[in-house]
Amino acid sequence: QEQRRRLLDVASRFPLPSGCRFSYGTAGFRADGATMAPAVCRAGILAALRSVKLAGAAVGIVITASHNPIGDNGVKIADPDGGMMDQQWEPFADALANAPDPDALLQMVLQFVKDEGIPLGGHHTAQVLLGRDTRPTGEYLLDAALQGINAIVGAHAIDMGILTTPQLHWMVWSKNKGTKASESDYFTQLINSFRRMLELLPKDKGGYELAKKLIVDGANGIGGVKLEQIKAELSGLDIIVRNSGKEGEGILNHLCGADFVQKERVTPHGFGPEDVGVRCASLDGDADRLVYFQMSSSSDNKVDLVDGDKILSLFALFIREQLDVINNNGSQVDKSLPARLGIVQTAYANGASTQFLKGLGLEVVFTPTGVKYLHKKALEYDIGIYFEANGHGTVVFSEDFISQLESLSNDLSSQAANCSAQYHSAMRLMAATQLINQAVGDALSGLLLVEAILQYKRWSFQNWCELYSDLPSRQLKVKVVDRSSIVTTDAETKVSQPSSLQELIDKETANYTQGRCFVRPSGTEDVVRVYAEASTQVEADSLAKSVAHHVE
Ligand code: NG1
Ligand code: ZN
């Protein structure tokens, strides 16, 4: 019938080129943008099916390849809670993307619909929100996604335009909560909660006053564009956007952006000696990663880097401090706010950060690489803070915690104690729950929370940077014939296959003081990644190099 015809039609419009193999990796499908249309079309089908399965809840599609080169593109699906698509559907995503011909695709969908009990063909509805970044292949792939969505009877696609990845995730999350979900609602929430944070700054503290000037490297992507739109409304900050993506400013992610700065530890394109001593931030191409940096001398282009681990540490300190004030305050009001606070990291977290966080008595846990794992783990806590070293992360608050916080704030404000430290801490936490993106790591909201906390703590960039010293580390990529031949375990810290490899890694690592090393196949590139840490840069480099030899 109609449904069958539509699926056969769309599949024949987007034949799979021979030799193409897609895999739903760390962040969806990724490849050369020009080859992506069949996979994106099928992701459209998949997203529509997901929405039908979930009783018409809004599902999202983001077309982006994040920090990767401009010629690449990718597609990923956001679940109704704004997070990554449930991993249980990934095997079907892979199968669907690689279905060799229209008939195979149709049979595969029909079988899956049956197995999953998806009410296809009934009077179902489905809605899919779409967003894309600024890549030149974006519009072409958007069309492929729309055709895929429209191949499912009853599905309704809503193009939200060119957005940061976290904006689209936020819109999906908001829409399903029943709250306002447009771009201007997103901006209003950021601007208002940031202003609220500043209103709650302690008034009686003297000392260092944070410079208002902040230079932001937009990676020539969408983040800079959006920041330009709202910066005038960000009270108390004087933001200058470089690599803003305007005509002639440069190429997306090329010699700029969070990935470049974090890996190379040098200034991005467009920064020079005149910026020495100025606080700078860098976003990636779709604005879901954030790092900070500062040039300390004009004689070279090296930077002092604040990576995801240090952003996480700042957030953890701030939140813990507010909880401590609320719970240990011996003042008039006897109210407490029990909260399980969890820190989630990956093996790429600098060892010094883990030691620092554990030293504060915080609970630190590890997951494999990829936000889908970190986010899920963080949701197990009342307050979960997660970050990848590369700058992707956020803070998630449980509904239960938020409602307790709300009722505590009400209690405190109705008592004559509404000028108390306790009340202010509760209000700060409340503002933070509004400011920080609850769906996914978001460079814009993260940046505003960082700025508010630095002002709150009266810290300079240098104070923040010196929270602990990073252990020297080195990352290498190794090309191998088949990267899937390497299998890892223990949150990717150990190789289980080939079995001899882990022994070789252990043997090499034992030669270094504070040595730590692991390897894993990338989920987004056709490489095996090697990570090494040691007490000096020379040692970290040498450890990484010798382990890379064993991988080759
Ligand atoms: P892979 O290629 O699986 O290492 C990379 C990043 C992840 C994550 C994804 C998605 C590193 C080492 N890995 O994954 O953290 O950001 O891309 O973009 O940075
Ligand atoms: Zn990104």
Tab-separated table of C-alpha atoms and ligand atoms in Angstrom, residues 30 64-67 76 165 284-289 392, ligand 2:
chain	number	residue	atom	x	y	z
A	30	ARG	CA	29.901	10.683	9.504
A	64	THR	CA	26.717	18.336	11.369
A	65	ALA	CA	30.234	16.960	11.498
A	66	SER	CA	31.141	19.067	14.522
A	67	HIS	CA	34.880	19.866	14.641
A	76	LYS	CA	22.647	12.106	14.398
A	165	THR	CA	23.816	21.348	17.792
A	284	ASP	CA	33.935	24.087	17.846
A	285	GLY	CA	32.107	24.224	14.510
A	286	ASP	CA	28.680	23.284	15.893
A	287	ALA	CA	29.220	24.923	19.303
A	288	ASP	CA	28.883	21.913	21.565
A	289	ARG	CA	32.493	22.114	22.748
A	392	HIS	CA	31.991	18.768	25.625
B	2	ZN	ZN	30.844	19.586	18.126
